[in-house]
Short mmCIF file of C-alpha atoms in Angstrom, two decimals:
data_model
loop_
_atom_site.label_atom_id
_atom_site.label_comp_id
_atom_site.label_asym_id
_atom_site.label_seq_id
_atom_site.Cartn_x
_atom_site.Cartn_y
_atom_site.Cartn_z
CA MET A 1 -45.25 51.69 23.63
CA THR A 2 -44.81 50.44 20.09
CA THR A 3 -46.68 52.76 17.75
CA ARG A 4 -48.23 51.65 14.47
CA ARG A 5 -45.68 53.76 12.57
CA LYS A 6 -42.74 52.06 14.37
CA PHE A 7 -44.26 48.63 13.79
CA LEU A 8 -44.71 49.23 10.08
CA THR A 9 -41.22 50.70 9.77
CA THR A 10 -39.64 47.77 11.54
CA GLY A 11 -41.63 45.30 9.48
CA ALA A 12 -40.73 47.02 6.23
CA LEU A 13 -37.06 47.17 7.12
CA GLY A 14 -37.11 43.53 8.18
CA GLY A 15 -38.69 42.53 4.90
CA ALA A 16 -36.24 44.59 2.88
CA ALA A 17 -33.31 43.16 4.80
CA ALA A 18 -34.50 39.64 4.12
CA LEU A 19 -34.89 40.35 0.42
CA ALA A 20 -31.46 41.94 0.26
CA ALA A 21 -29.75 38.98 1.91
CA PRO A 22 -30.11 35.88 -0.30
CA SER A 23 -27.08 34.43 1.53
CA VAL A 24 -29.39 33.72 4.46
CA ALA A 25 -31.44 31.40 2.28
CA ARG A 26 -28.31 29.69 1.00
CA ALA A 27 -27.07 29.11 4.55
CA GLN A 28 -30.27 27.27 5.35
CA ALA A 29 -29.94 24.91 2.39
CA PRO A 30 -29.32 21.29 3.43
CA ILE A 31 -25.76 20.04 3.64
CA LYS A 32 -25.27 17.35 1.01
CA TRP A 33 -22.84 14.47 1.44
CA ARG A 34 -21.98 11.71 -0.98
CA MET A 35 -21.13 8.44 0.75
CA GLN A 36 -19.85 5.22 -0.81
CA THR A 37 -19.77 1.85 0.92
CA TYR A 38 -17.62 -1.17 0.18
CA ALA A 39 -20.83 -3.26 0.00
CA GLY A 40 -22.97 -4.07 -3.00
CA ALA A 41 -26.64 -3.16 -2.98
CA ALA A 42 -27.98 -6.44 -1.50
CA LEU A 43 -25.55 -6.35 1.41
CA GLY A 44 -25.78 -2.58 1.77
CA GLU A 45 -29.48 -2.94 2.59
CA HIS A 46 -28.33 -4.27 5.96
CA VAL A 47 -24.86 -2.95 6.70
CA VAL A 48 -25.42 0.76 5.96
CA LYS A 49 -28.74 1.81 4.40
CA PRO A 50 -30.77 1.70 7.66
CA ALA A 51 -28.29 4.09 9.30
CA VAL A 52 -28.33 6.49 6.35
CA ASP A 53 -32.13 6.42 6.14
CA ALA A 54 -32.39 7.10 9.88
CA PHE A 55 -29.95 9.99 9.71
CA ASN A 56 -31.71 11.61 6.76
CA GLU A 57 -35.06 11.36 8.54
CA ILE A 58 -33.88 12.69 11.90
CA ALA A 59 -31.83 15.50 10.30
CA GLN A 60 -35.15 16.93 9.02
CA GLY A 61 -33.73 18.55 5.93
CA GLN A 62 -30.69 20.12 7.56
CA MET A 63 -28.39 17.51 6.02
CA GLU A 64 -28.77 14.66 3.55
CA ILE A 65 -26.49 11.72 2.72
CA GLU A 66 -26.64 10.29 -0.80
CA LEU A 67 -25.61 6.62 -0.55
CA TYR A 68 -23.67 4.81 -3.27
CA TYR A 69 -22.77 1.14 -3.28
CA SER A 70 -19.60 -0.75 -4.15
CA ASP A 71 -17.67 0.75 -7.09
CA GLN A 72 -20.54 3.04 -8.16
CA LEU A 73 -18.53 6.27 -7.95
CA VAL A 74 -14.97 4.95 -7.74
CA PRO A 75 -13.42 1.47 -7.42
CA THR A 76 -13.19 0.30 -3.81
CA ALA A 77 -9.38 0.41 -3.93
CA GLU A 78 -9.62 4.14 -4.70
CA LEU A 79 -12.07 5.03 -1.93
CA PHE A 80 -9.47 6.54 0.36
CA GLN A 81 -7.99 8.80 -2.30
CA ALA A 82 -11.45 9.95 -3.40
CA MET A 83 -12.42 10.79 0.18
CA GLN A 84 -9.13 12.49 0.96
CA SER A 85 -9.48 14.71 -2.12
CA GLY A 86 -13.14 15.49 -1.37
CA THR A 87 -14.62 13.68 -4.39
CA ILE A 88 -16.52 11.59 -1.84
CA ASP A 89 -17.46 13.04 1.54
CA CYS A 90 -17.90 9.87 3.57
CA VAL A 91 -16.87 6.22 3.29
CA GLN A 92 -17.82 2.94 4.93
CA SER A 93 -15.02 0.41 4.49
CA ASP A 94 -12.21 -1.42 6.14
CA ASP A 95 -8.72 0.12 5.92
CA ASP A 96 -7.29 -2.79 3.91
CA SER A 97 -9.78 -2.78 1.03
CA MET A 98 -9.57 0.95 0.39
CA ALA A 99 -5.75 0.95 0.39
CA SER A 100 -5.46 3.42 3.22
CA PRO A 101 -1.91 4.90 3.48
CA THR A 102 -1.69 4.53 7.26
CA GLU A 103 0.23 2.37 9.69
CA VAL A 104 -3.01 0.67 10.79
CA THR A 105 -4.23 -0.42 7.36
CA VAL A 106 -3.05 -4.00 7.76
CA PHE A 107 -5.33 -4.46 10.78
CA GLY A 108 -8.52 -3.47 8.94
CA GLY A 109 -10.74 -6.15 7.48
CA TYR A 110 -9.59 -9.51 8.83
CA PHE A 111 -6.36 -9.52 10.84
CA PRO A 112 -5.69 -13.27 11.14
CA LEU A 113 -6.95 -14.97 14.30
CA ALA A 114 -6.81 -11.75 16.34
CA LEU A 115 -10.55 -11.75 17.10
CA ARG A 116 -12.82 -14.53 18.24
CA TYR A 117 -16.18 -12.76 18.55
CA SER A 118 -17.80 -9.61 17.21
CA LEU A 119 -17.75 -7.96 20.65
CA ASP A 120 -13.96 -8.08 20.57
CA VAL A 121 -13.94 -5.15 18.12
CA PRO A 122 -15.76 -2.49 20.20
CA ALA A 123 -13.95 -3.73 23.30
CA LEU A 124 -10.55 -3.21 21.67
CA PHE A 125 -11.43 0.20 20.26
CA ASN A 126 -13.30 1.65 23.20
CA LYS A 127 -11.58 0.02 26.19
CA TYR A 128 -8.10 -0.92 24.98
CA GLY A 129 -7.09 2.25 23.12
CA LEU A 130 -7.35 1.37 19.44
CA LYS A 131 -9.76 4.22 18.71
CA GLN A 132 -7.21 6.83 19.74
CA ILE A 133 -4.58 5.26 17.49
CA TRP A 134 -6.94 5.19 14.50
CA ASP A 135 -8.11 8.75 15.13
CA GLU A 136 -4.52 10.02 15.15
CA GLU A 137 -3.44 8.02 12.10
CA TYR A 138 -6.29 9.33 9.96
CA ALA A 139 -6.17 12.91 11.20
CA ALA A 140 -2.56 13.00 9.99
CA VAL A 141 -3.74 12.35 6.42
CA GLY A 142 -6.75 14.67 6.42
CA VAL A 143 -9.45 12.14 7.22
CA LYS A 144 -11.86 11.94 10.17
CA HIS A 145 -12.12 8.45 11.65
CA ILE A 146 -15.70 8.48 12.92
CA SER A 147 -16.05 5.02 14.43
CA ALA A 148 -15.13 1.34 14.17
CA GLY A 149 -17.43 -1.65 14.38
CA SER A 150 -17.52 -5.38 13.78
CA TRP A 151 -18.98 -7.31 10.91
CA ASP A 152 -19.09 -11.06 10.32
CA PRO A 153 -16.34 -13.69 10.71
CA CYS A 154 -14.19 -14.84 7.77
CA ASN A 155 -14.89 -18.38 6.60
CA PHE A 156 -14.22 -20.19 3.33
CA SER A 157 -17.11 -20.77 0.95
CA THR A 158 -15.92 -23.02 -1.87
CA LYS A 159 -16.88 -25.25 -4.79
CA LYS A 160 -14.74 -28.09 -3.41
CA PRO A 161 -14.85 -29.49 0.13
CA ILE A 162 -12.12 -28.46 2.59
CA ASN A 163 -11.47 -31.07 5.26
CA SER A 164 -7.75 -30.49 5.85
CA LEU A 165 -5.08 -27.86 5.28
CA GLU A 166 -3.92 -29.89 2.30
CA ASP A 167 -7.22 -29.10 0.57
CA LEU A 168 -6.36 -25.39 0.58
CA LYS A 169 -3.40 -25.81 -1.74
CA GLY A 170 -3.88 -24.28 -5.16
CA LEU A 171 -7.35 -22.87 -4.45
CA ARG A 172 -7.96 -19.52 -6.17
CA ILE A 173 -9.66 -17.54 -3.44
CA PHE A 174 -11.21 -14.07 -3.44
CA THR A 175 -10.12 -12.45 -0.18
CA PHE A 176 -8.75 -9.34 1.47
CA PRO A 177 -5.13 -8.21 0.91
CA THR A 178 -3.85 -9.00 4.41
CA ALA A 179 -5.83 -12.24 4.67
CA GLY A 180 -4.43 -13.28 1.29
CA ARG A 181 -0.90 -12.50 2.41
CA PHE A 182 -1.40 -14.73 5.44
CA LEU A 183 -3.15 -17.58 3.63
CA ALA A 184 -0.55 -17.82 0.86
CA GLN A 185 1.70 -19.85 3.19
CA PHE A 186 -0.92 -22.62 3.11
CA GLY A 187 -1.01 -22.75 -0.68
CA VAL A 188 -3.98 -20.44 -1.23
CA VAL A 189 -3.77 -18.30 -4.37
CA PRO A 190 -5.30 -14.90 -3.46
CA VAL A 191 -7.31 -13.28 -6.26
CA THR A 192 -8.40 -9.63 -6.40
CA LEU A 193 -11.55 -8.77 -8.34
CA PRO A 194 -14.24 -6.09 -8.27
CA TRP A 195 -16.82 -7.18 -5.72
CA GLU A 196 -19.60 -7.30 -8.33
CA ASP A 197 -17.60 -9.71 -10.54
CA VAL A 198 -17.18 -12.43 -7.91
CA GLU A 199 -20.36 -14.37 -8.63
CA VAL A 200 -19.61 -14.68 -12.34
CA ALA A 201 -15.98 -15.62 -11.60
CA LEU A 202 -17.23 -18.48 -9.41
CA GLN A 203 -19.54 -19.65 -12.20
CA THR A 204 -16.84 -19.56 -14.87
CA GLY A 205 -14.21 -21.27 -12.72
CA GLU A 206 -11.94 -18.25 -12.46
CA LEU A 207 -12.42 -18.58 -8.69
CA ASP A 208 -12.57 -21.76 -6.58
CA GLY A 209 -14.10 -19.95 -3.68
CA LEU A 210 -13.83 -17.01 -1.34
CA ALA A 211 -12.64 -16.13 2.15
CA TRP A 212 -14.48 -12.86 2.39
CA SER A 213 -17.27 -13.25 4.90
CA GLY A 214 -19.36 -15.46 7.11
CA ILE A 215 -22.31 -17.50 5.96
CA THR A 216 -24.86 -14.65 6.37
CA GLU A 217 -23.21 -12.62 3.68
CA VAL A 218 -22.71 -15.65 1.43
CA TYR A 219 -26.47 -16.17 1.38
CA THR A 220 -27.45 -12.50 1.31
CA VAL A 221 -25.44 -11.57 -1.78
CA GLY A 222 -26.10 -14.79 -3.73
CA TRP A 223 -22.74 -16.55 -3.40
CA ALA A 224 -24.48 -19.55 -1.81
CA ASN A 225 -25.99 -20.17 -5.25
CA VAL A 226 -22.59 -20.64 -6.89
CA THR A 227 -20.61 -22.42 -4.15
CA ASP A 228 -21.25 -25.77 -2.47
CA TYR A 229 -19.31 -25.97 0.79
CA PHE A 230 -18.79 -23.82 3.87
CA LEU A 231 -15.77 -24.31 6.17
CA THR A 232 -16.74 -23.76 9.80
CA ASN A 233 -13.18 -22.83 10.83
CA ASN A 234 -12.64 -19.10 10.44
CA ILE A 235 -9.46 -17.06 10.07
CA SER A 236 -11.03 -14.24 12.07
CA GLY A 237 -14.04 -13.98 14.32
CA ALA A 238 -14.97 -10.53 13.04
CA TRP A 239 -14.24 -8.02 10.29
CA ILE A 240 -13.11 -4.59 11.46
CA GLY A 241 -14.82 -1.87 9.45
CA HIS A 242 -15.20 1.87 9.88
CA PHE A 243 -16.98 5.06 8.94
CA PHE A 244 -14.69 7.83 7.71
CA ALA A 245 -15.17 11.37 6.39
CA ASN A 246 -13.11 14.01 4.63
CA MET A 247 -11.80 16.14 7.50
CA ASP A 248 -12.74 19.51 5.96
CA ARG A 249 -16.27 18.26 5.22
CA TRP A 250 -16.58 16.94 8.77
CA ASN A 251 -15.44 20.21 10.31
CA ALA A 252 -17.99 22.11 8.22
CA VAL A 253 -20.87 20.15 9.77
CA PRO A 254 -22.53 21.73 12.86
CA PRO A 255 -21.77 19.92 16.14
CA HIS A 256 -25.31 18.64 16.60
CA LEU A 257 -25.25 16.99 13.18
CA GLN A 258 -21.80 15.53 13.87
CA LYS A 259 -23.26 13.94 16.98
CA LEU A 260 -26.22 12.65 14.99
CA LEU A 261 -23.86 11.07 12.44
CA GLU A 262 -21.90 9.37 15.21
CA THR A 263 -25.09 8.12 16.85
CA CYS A 264 -26.60 6.70 13.65
CA PHE A 265 -23.34 5.00 12.74
CA GLU A 266 -23.10 3.48 16.22
CA GLN A 267 -26.63 2.16 15.76
CA SER A 268 -25.45 0.63 12.49
CA HIS A 269 -22.65 -1.17 14.36
CA TYR A 270 -25.20 -2.51 16.85
CA TYR A 271 -27.59 -3.66 14.10
CA ARG A 272 -24.84 -5.69 12.45
CA GLN A 273 -23.89 -7.29 15.77
CA HIS A 274 -27.23 -9.04 16.13
CA TRP A 275 -27.95 -9.46 12.39
CA TYR A 276 -24.74 -11.35 11.77
CA TRP A 277 -24.73 -13.20 15.10
CA ALA A 278 -28.20 -14.63 14.49
CA GLY A 279 -27.58 -15.27 10.81
CA GLU A 280 -24.32 -17.15 11.26
CA ALA A 281 -25.97 -19.79 13.45
CA ASP A 282 -29.33 -19.98 11.68
CA LEU A 283 -27.99 -20.38 8.15
CA ARG A 284 -25.58 -23.14 9.13
CA ILE A 285 -28.59 -25.14 10.29
CA ASN A 286 -31.41 -23.91 8.06
CA GLY A 287 -29.70 -22.43 5.00
CA GLY A 288 -30.16 -25.55 2.89
CA LYS A 289 -27.63 -24.73 0.16
CA LEU A 290 -24.15 -25.26 1.59
CA LYS A 291 -22.66 -28.41 3.12
CA LEU A 292 -20.59 -27.74 6.24
CA THR A 293 -17.03 -29.03 6.54
CA THR A 294 -14.49 -28.69 9.36
CA ILE A 295 -10.73 -28.98 9.73
CA PRO A 296 -9.99 -30.84 13.01
CA ASP A 297 -8.91 -28.64 15.93
CA ALA A 298 -5.49 -30.27 16.25
CA GLU A 299 -4.71 -29.49 12.61
CA TRP A 300 -6.23 -26.01 12.75
CA GLN A 301 -3.87 -25.22 15.62
CA THR A 302 -1.17 -24.96 12.92
CA VAL A 303 -3.03 -21.96 11.50
CA GLN A 304 -3.42 -20.36 14.91
CA ASP A 305 0.29 -20.76 15.64
CA ALA A 306 1.14 -19.27 12.25
CA ALA A 307 -1.09 -16.28 13.00
CA VAL A 308 0.91 -15.35 16.11
CA LYS A 309 4.12 -15.47 14.05
CA PHE A 310 2.39 -13.29 11.46
CA TRP A 311 1.52 -10.74 14.17
CA ASP A 312 5.20 -10.54 15.12
CA GLU A 313 6.17 -9.99 11.48
CA ILE A 314 3.73 -7.10 11.26
CA ALA A 315 4.88 -5.66 14.61
CA ALA A 316 8.45 -5.50 13.31
CA GLU A 317 7.43 -3.13 10.51
CA SER A 318 6.83 0.01 12.60
CA GLU A 319 6.34 1.38 16.11
CA THR A 320 2.64 1.98 15.55
CA LYS A 321 2.08 -1.55 14.27
CA ALA A 322 4.03 -2.91 17.22
CA LYS A 323 1.78 -0.92 19.58
CA VAL A 324 -1.39 -2.33 18.00
CA VAL A 325 -0.05 -5.89 18.08
CA GLU A 326 0.88 -5.46 21.73
CA ILE A 327 -2.69 -4.37 22.52
CA ILE A 328 -4.13 -7.34 20.56
CA LYS A 329 -1.86 -9.76 22.43
CA LYS A 330 -2.70 -8.26 25.82
CA TYR A 331 -6.41 -8.38 25.03
CA ASN A 332 -6.30 -12.01 23.94
CA GLU A 333 -4.24 -13.02 26.96
CA THR A 334 -6.86 -11.42 29.18
CA MET A 335 -9.67 -13.26 27.39
CA VAL A 336 -7.89 -16.60 27.69
CA GLN A 337 -7.21 -16.09 31.39
CA ALA A 338 -10.84 -15.08 31.94
CA GLY A 339 -11.94 -18.39 30.42
CA PRO A 340 -15.47 -19.23 29.20
CA PRO A 341 -17.44 -17.58 27.72
CA TYR A 342 -14.63 -15.23 26.63
CA ARG A 343 -12.34 -17.99 25.33
CA TYR A 344 -12.70 -21.76 25.35
#
């Protein structure tokens, strides 16, 4: 039987032990992460904030993510370096924009004409082996690749109408590095600016337009107020973006919170699937600010043919790039053979 003396002794010792061990209290303090997204605040409300808010709520004080928007802590082009060094714990971006020093960087963002629909991205990563390649590439440079997902397609939104490839010549266009490299052959002049400066640059005439997003984003962030035309042809059916973390920071997180991070980020990928899919169709019809233009299919085929040549150029640069291009080709061949609704 437990006597009163033993109970009091045990209680006293327990209390003394607790007072003598402040490290226990420190261990229970919430894990704090700083995360920066490529997106500005208006866009971030949709593409990342819901996932961060959900994680912080479900984590119940065990861990908290502080969210920062485009360029708030570091310029977007320096995101990878900041995450690798531990200045930032977690990043949402494509590989291309954050200047990732990996063999797969060129495929992030918009890899020309490789994707037709948003579902192509999770299919390629989860069923065709791209996730394993990305995981290995980033682990080699001290970064955890958490997951990949799709965003919107890449269309032109411009101040002048585009009805033919000839109309592209000389246009100063804000776009992604790889997309700009591809589009230069059609006379486009790629321009790099901080994301937050784009609207003013369109107003002052420094930019003629952008090939950065679909129509949902053009309206959401205000670019529909400073452009006049939207080209329905796209150079990619979906943007490939990711969630990344500093590897040491990731490994320090308990397994159950790692799983919660993965789950919330997957939910974010799903949210964007339907948000963009619905928005792309609705705003073409009901947006009211941009006039739609289209380059005829026969002429646009020139761009599609050039994209396949571009893939081969990229594949020749390294074994890893060749492996990714081979997967993309195999996937697209399968979709074409399957026919509608996969490819028309």
